[in-house]
mmCIF file of C-alpha atoms in Angstrom:
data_model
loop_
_atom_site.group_PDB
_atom_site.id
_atom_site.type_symbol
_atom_site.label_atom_id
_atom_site.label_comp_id
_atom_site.label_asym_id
_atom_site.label_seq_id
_atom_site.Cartn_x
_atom_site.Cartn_y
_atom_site.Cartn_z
ATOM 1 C CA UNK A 29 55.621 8.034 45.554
ATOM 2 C CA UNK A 30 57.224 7.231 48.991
ATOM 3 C CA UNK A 31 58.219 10.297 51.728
ATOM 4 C CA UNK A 32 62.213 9.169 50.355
ATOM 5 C CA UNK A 33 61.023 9.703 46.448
ATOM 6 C CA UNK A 34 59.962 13.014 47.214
ATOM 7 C CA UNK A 35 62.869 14.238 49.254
ATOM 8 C CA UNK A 36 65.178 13.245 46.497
ATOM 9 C CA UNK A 37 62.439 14.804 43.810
ATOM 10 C CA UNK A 38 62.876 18.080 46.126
ATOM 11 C CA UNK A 39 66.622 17.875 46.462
ATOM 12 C CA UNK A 40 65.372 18.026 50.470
ATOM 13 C CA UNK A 41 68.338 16.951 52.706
ATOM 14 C CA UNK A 42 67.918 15.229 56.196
ATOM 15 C CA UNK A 43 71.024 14.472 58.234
ATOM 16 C CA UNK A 44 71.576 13.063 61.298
ATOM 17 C CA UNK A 45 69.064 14.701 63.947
ATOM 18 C CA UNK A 46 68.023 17.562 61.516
ATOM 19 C CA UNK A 47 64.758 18.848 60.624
ATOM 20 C CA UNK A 48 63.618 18.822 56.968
ATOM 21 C CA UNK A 49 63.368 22.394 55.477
ATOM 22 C CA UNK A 50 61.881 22.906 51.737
ATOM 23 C CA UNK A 51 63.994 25.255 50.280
ATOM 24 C CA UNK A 52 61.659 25.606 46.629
ATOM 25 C CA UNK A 53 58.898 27.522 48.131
ATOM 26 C CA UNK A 54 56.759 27.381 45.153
ATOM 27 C CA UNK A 55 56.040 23.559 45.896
ATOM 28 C CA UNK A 56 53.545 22.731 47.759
ATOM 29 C CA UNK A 57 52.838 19.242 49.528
ATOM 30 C CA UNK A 58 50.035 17.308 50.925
ATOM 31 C CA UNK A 59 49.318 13.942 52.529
ATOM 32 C CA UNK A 60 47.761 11.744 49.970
ATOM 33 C CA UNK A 61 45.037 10.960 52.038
ATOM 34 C CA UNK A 62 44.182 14.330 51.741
ATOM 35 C CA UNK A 63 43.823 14.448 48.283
ATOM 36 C CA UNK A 64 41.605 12.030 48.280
ATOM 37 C CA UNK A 65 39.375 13.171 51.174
ATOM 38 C CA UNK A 66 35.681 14.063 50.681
ATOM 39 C CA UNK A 67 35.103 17.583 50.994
ATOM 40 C CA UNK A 68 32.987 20.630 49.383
ATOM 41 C CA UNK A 69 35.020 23.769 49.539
ATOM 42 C CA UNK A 70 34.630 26.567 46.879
ATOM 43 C CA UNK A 71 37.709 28.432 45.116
ATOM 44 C CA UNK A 72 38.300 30.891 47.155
ATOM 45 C CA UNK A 73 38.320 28.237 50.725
ATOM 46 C CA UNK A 74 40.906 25.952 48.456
ATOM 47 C CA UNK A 75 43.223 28.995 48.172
ATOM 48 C CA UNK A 76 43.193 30.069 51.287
ATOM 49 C CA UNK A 77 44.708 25.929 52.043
ATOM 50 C CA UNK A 78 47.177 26.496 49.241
ATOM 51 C CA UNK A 79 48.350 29.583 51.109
ATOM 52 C CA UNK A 80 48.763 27.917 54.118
ATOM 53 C CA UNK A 81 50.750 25.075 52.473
ATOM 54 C CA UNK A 82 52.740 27.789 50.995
ATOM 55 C CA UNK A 83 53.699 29.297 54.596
ATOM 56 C CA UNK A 84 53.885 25.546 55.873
ATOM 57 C CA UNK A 85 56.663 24.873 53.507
ATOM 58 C CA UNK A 86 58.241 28.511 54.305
ATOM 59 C CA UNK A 87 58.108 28.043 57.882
ATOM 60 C CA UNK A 88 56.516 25.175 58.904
ATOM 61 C CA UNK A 89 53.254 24.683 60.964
ATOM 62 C CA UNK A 90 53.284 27.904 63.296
ATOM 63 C CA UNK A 91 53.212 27.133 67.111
ATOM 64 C CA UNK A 92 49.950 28.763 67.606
ATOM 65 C CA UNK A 93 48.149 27.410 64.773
ATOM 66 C CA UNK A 94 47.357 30.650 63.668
ATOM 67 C CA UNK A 95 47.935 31.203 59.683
ATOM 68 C CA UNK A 96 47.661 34.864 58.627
ATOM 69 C CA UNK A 97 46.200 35.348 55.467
ATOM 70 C CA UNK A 98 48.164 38.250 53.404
ATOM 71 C CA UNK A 99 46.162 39.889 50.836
ATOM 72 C CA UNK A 100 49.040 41.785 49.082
ATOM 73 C CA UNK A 101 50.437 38.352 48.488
ATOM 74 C CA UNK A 102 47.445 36.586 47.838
ATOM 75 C CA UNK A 103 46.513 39.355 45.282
ATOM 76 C CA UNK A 104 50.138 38.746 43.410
ATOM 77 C CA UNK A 105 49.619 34.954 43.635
ATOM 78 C CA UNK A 106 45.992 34.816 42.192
ATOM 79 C CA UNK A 107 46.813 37.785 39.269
ATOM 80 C CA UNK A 108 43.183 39.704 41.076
ATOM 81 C CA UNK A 109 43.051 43.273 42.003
ATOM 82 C CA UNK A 110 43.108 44.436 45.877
ATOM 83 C CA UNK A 111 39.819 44.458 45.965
ATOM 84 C CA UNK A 112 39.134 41.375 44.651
ATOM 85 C CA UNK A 113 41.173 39.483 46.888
ATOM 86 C CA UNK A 114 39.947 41.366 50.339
ATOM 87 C CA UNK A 115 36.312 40.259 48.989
ATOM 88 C CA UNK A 116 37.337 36.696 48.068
ATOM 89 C CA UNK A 117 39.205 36.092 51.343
ATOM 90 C CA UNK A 118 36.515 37.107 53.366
ATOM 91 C CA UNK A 119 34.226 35.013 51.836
ATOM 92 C CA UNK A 120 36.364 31.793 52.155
ATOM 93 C CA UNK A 121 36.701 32.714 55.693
ATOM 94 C CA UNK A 122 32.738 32.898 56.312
ATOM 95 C CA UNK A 123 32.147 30.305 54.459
ATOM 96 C CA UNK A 124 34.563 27.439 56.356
ATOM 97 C CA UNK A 125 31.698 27.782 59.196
ATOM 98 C CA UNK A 126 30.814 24.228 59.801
ATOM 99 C CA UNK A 127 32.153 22.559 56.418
ATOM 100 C CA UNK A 128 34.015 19.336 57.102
ATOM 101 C CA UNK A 129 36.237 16.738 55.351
ATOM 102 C CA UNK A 130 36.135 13.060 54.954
ATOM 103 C CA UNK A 131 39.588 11.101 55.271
ATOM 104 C CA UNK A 132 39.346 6.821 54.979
ATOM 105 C CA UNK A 133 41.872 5.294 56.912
ATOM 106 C CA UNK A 134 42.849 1.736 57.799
ATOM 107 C CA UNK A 135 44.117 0.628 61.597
ATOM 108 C CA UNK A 136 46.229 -2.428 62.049
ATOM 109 C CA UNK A 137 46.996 -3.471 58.493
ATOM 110 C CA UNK A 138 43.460 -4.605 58.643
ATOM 111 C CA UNK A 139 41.236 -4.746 55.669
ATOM 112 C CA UNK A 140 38.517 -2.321 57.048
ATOM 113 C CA UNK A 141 37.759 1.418 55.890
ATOM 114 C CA UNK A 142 37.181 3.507 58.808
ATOM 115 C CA UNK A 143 35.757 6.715 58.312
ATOM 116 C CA UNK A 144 37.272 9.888 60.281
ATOM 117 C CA UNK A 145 35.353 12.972 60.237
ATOM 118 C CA UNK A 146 37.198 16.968 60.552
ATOM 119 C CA UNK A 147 36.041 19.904 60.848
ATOM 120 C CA UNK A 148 38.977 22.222 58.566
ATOM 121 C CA UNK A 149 38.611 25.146 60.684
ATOM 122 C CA UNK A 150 38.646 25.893 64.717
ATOM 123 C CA UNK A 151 39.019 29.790 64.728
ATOM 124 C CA UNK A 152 38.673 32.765 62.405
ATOM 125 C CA UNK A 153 39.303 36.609 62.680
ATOM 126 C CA UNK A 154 37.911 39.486 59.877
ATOM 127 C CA UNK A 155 39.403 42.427 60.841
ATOM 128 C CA UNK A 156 38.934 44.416 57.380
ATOM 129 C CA UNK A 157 39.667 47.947 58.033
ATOM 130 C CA UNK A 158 43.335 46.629 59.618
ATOM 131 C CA UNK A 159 43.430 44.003 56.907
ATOM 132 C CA UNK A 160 43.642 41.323 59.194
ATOM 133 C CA UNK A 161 42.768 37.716 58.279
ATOM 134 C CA UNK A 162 43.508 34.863 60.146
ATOM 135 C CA UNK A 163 42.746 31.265 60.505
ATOM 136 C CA UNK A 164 43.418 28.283 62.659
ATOM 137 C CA UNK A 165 43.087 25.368 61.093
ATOM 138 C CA UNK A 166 41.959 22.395 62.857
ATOM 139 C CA UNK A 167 45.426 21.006 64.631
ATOM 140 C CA UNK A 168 44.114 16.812 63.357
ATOM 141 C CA UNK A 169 45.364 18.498 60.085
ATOM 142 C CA UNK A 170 48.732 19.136 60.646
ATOM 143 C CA UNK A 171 50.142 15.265 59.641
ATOM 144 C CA UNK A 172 48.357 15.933 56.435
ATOM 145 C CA UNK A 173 49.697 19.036 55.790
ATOM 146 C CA UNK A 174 53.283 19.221 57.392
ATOM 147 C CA UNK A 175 55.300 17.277 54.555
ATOM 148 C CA UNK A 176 58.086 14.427 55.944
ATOM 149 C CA UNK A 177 57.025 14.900 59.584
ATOM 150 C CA UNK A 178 54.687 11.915 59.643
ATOM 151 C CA UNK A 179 54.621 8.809 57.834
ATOM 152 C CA UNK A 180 52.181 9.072 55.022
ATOM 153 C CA UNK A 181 52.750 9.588 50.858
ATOM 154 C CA UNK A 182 52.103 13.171 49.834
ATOM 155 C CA UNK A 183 51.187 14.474 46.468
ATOM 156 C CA UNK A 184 53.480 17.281 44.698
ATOM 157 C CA UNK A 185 52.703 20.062 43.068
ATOM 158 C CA UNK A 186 53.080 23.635 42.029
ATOM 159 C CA UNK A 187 51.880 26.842 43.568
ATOM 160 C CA UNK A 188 52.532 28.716 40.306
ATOM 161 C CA UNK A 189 50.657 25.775 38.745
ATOM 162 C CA UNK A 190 47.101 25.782 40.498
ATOM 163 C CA UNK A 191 47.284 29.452 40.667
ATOM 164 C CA UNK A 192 46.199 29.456 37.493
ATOM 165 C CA UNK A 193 43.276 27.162 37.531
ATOM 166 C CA UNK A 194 39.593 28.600 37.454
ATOM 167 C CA UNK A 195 37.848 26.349 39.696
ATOM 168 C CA UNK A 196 37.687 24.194 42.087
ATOM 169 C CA UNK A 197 37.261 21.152 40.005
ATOM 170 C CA UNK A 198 40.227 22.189 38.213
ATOM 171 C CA UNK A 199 42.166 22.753 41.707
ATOM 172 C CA UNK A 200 40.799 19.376 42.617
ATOM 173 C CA UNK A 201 41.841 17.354 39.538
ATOM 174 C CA UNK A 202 45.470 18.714 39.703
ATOM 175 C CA UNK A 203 45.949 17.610 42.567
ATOM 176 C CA UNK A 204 44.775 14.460 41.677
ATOM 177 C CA UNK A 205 47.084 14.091 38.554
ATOM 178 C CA UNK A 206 50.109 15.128 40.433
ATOM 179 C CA UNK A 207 49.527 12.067 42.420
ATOM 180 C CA UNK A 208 50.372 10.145 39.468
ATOM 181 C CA UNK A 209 52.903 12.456 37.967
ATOM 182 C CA UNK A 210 55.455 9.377 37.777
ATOM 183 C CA UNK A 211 52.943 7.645 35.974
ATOM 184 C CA UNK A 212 50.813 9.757 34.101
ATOM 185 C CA UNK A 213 47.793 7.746 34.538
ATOM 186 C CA UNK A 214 44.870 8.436 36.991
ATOM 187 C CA UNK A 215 41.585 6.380 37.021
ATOM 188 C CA UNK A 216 38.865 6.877 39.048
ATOM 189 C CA UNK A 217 35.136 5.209 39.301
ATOM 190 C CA UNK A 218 32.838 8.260 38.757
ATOM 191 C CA UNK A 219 31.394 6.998 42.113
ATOM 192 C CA UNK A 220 34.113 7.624 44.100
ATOM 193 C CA UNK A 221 34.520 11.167 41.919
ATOM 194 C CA UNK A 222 31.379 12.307 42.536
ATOM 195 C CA UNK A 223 31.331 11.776 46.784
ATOM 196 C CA UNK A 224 35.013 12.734 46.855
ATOM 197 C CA UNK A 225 34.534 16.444 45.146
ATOM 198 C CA UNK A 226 30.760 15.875 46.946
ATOM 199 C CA UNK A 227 29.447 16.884 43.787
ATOM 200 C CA UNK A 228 25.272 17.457 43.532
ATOM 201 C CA UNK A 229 22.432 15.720 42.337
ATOM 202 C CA UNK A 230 22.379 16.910 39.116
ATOM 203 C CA UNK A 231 25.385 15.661 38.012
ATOM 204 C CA UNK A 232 24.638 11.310 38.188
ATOM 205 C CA UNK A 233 24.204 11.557 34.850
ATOM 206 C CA UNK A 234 27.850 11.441 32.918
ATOM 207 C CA UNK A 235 26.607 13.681 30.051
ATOM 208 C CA UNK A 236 26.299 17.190 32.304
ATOM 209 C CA UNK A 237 29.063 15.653 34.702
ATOM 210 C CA UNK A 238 31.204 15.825 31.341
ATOM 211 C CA UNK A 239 29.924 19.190 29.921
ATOM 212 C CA UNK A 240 30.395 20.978 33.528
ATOM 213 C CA UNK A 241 32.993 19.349 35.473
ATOM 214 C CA UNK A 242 35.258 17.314 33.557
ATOM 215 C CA UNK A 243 35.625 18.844 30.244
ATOM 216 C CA UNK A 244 36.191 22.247 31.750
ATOM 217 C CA UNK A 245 38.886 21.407 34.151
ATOM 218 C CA UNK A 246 40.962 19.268 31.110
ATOM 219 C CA UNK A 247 40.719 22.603 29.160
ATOM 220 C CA UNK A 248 41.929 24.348 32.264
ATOM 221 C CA UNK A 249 44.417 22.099 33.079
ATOM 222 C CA UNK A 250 46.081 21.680 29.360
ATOM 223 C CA UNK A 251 47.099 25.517 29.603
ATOM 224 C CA UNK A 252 49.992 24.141 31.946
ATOM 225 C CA UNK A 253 52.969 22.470 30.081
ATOM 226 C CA UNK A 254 53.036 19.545 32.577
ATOM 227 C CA UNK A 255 49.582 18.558 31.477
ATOM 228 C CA UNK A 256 48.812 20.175 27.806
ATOM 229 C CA UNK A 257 48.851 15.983 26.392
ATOM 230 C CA UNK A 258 46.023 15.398 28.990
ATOM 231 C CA UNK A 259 42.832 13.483 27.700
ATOM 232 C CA UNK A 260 40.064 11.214 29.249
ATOM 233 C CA UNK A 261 38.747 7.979 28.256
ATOM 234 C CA UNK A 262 36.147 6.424 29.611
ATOM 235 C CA UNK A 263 34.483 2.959 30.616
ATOM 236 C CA UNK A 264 31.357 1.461 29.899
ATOM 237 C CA UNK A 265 29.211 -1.190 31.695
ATOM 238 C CA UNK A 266 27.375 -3.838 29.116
ATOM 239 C CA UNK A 267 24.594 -1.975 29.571
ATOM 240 C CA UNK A 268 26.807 1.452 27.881
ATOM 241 C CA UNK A 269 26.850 3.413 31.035
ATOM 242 C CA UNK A 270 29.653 5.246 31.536
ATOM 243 C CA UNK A 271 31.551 3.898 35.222
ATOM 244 C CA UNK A 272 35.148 4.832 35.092
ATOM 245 C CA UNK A 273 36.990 7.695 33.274
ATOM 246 C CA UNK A 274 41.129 7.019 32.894
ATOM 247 C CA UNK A 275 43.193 10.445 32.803
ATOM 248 C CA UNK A 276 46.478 10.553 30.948
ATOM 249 C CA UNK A 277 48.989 12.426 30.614
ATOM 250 C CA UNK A 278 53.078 12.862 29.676
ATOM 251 C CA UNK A 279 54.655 11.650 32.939
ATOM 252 C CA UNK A 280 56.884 14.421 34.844
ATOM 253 C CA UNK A 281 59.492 14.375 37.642
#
C-alpha cells in the first residue's frame, strides 16, 4: 500500500503544515524495507522493537534517541509475570551487542541492488535494581521506523496481534502477511526466506524447514481472526524440489 492508503486505513489526518499524529496506539508501523531486511534477532530483541514502535506511534521518535523500556508495561503487553519480563528484557538488551540488519535498496531508479549494512543498536543501559532499561537505537533507523515522515511503503499491523505470537518466526511471518493484507497473498522463494529470517544450516532441506519454522508459525498465526483461513502451498522444480511456498489468507482492511 502507498504512505496515502495507509493514512486513510488509519483515519490519520494531515493538513496544511501539520505533523501526522497516530491516534490508534495499538497499531504499529514499519517501512517495508524493513520487513524485508535480513536480520537474526530472537523473541525477546523483536519485542523490545515492537515497544519502541509502540512509543514511536505515541510520541514519535524521542529527541535523544533514547527509548526506555517499561517492564510493568511490557509485562501487561506480553501476558508474563514481573519476573519474567525483567529477565527477558535484559537478555534482549545483551544480546543486541553487535547483531546487524540487512536492508536492499536501489539509487537512481537504477536496476541495481545495493546492499546497506546497520548495526540496530548504538547504546544500552541495565540498571536492574532501579528498573532501568534503555536503548538507543541506531538513528539510520528512524525513516524505517517513524511512519509518514519519509517516503517509503510501510507494513500495518497490530500490537495486540503479535503480542500473542510465540516466536520469532511467527513475529516475522506476520509481519510479512500484513504486507499483503489488501491482498491476502504472500509468496516468497524459500531462498530469499531462509537469508531474510538468516535461518541455519540445518534447515536447506524443506522437510525440517516445514516441521520447525513454517508449520508452527501458521498454527500460531491462525489463533488471530485476521489470519485463522491461512494455508501454504508450495512449488516444485521438475526435479520435485520444493522452491517457493504461496501464503493465503482472507484479505483485511
Amino acid at each position: 500500500m502507498s504512505i496515502v492508503c495507509y493514512r486513510h486505513a488509519l483515519g490519520i489526518d494531515m493538513g496544511k503544515g501539520e505533523v501526522a499524529v497516530i491516534k490508534k496506539n495499538n497499531v504499529l508501523m514499519q517501512a517495508n524495507a524493513l520487513t524485508q531486511a535480513k536480520y537474526d534477532l530472537s523473541r525477546d530483541q523483536q519485542r523490545i522493537l515492537v515497544m519502541c514502535l509502540d512509543s514511536i506511534a505515541k510520541n514519535n521518535w524521542p529527541k535523544d534517541g533514547i527509548f526506555r523500556i517499561n517492564h510493568e508495561e511490557y509485562m501487561k503487553v506480553f501476558g508474563i509475570s514481573e519476573k519474567e519480563a525483567r529477565e527477558d528484557i535484559i537478555r534482549a538488551l545483551k544480546g543486541f551487542k553487535g547483531k546487524e540488519l540487512t536492508i536492499h535498496e536501489t539509487w537512481d531508479n537504477v536496476d541495481e541492488l545495493i546492499i546497506r549494512d546497520m548495526v540496530w543498536v548504538t547504546s544500552r543501559w541495565v540498571g536492574e535494581k532501579r528498573g532501568i532499561y534503555q536503548i538507543k537505537l541506531n538513528s539510520d533507523l528512524r525513516e524505517f521506523m517513524v511512519p509518514l515522515a519519509y517516503d517509503h511503503s510501510f507494513t500495518v499491523y497490530r500490537l495486540g496481534h503479535i503480542a500473542k505470537t510465540s516466536s520469532k518466526y511467527s513475529m516475522r511471518l506476520l509481519q510479512s502477511l500484513s504486507q499483503f493484507r489488501d491482498t491476502g497473498i504472500f509468496s516468497i522463494k524459500l531462498d530469499v526466506l531462509r537469508k531474510r529470517w538468516t535461518l541455519p544450516d540445518s534447515y536447506q532441506g524443506f522437510g525440517l524447514l516445514r516441521t520447525r519454522v513454517l508449520e508452527p508459525a501458521i498454527k500460531d498465526l491462525r489463533k488471530l481472526p485476521e489470519f485463522s483461513t491461512l494455508t501454504m502451498e508450495t512449488r516444485k522444480e521438475s526435479t520435485g524440489k520444493v522452491t517457493s511456498v504461496i501464503f493465503q489468507f482472507t484479505p483485511f482492511p
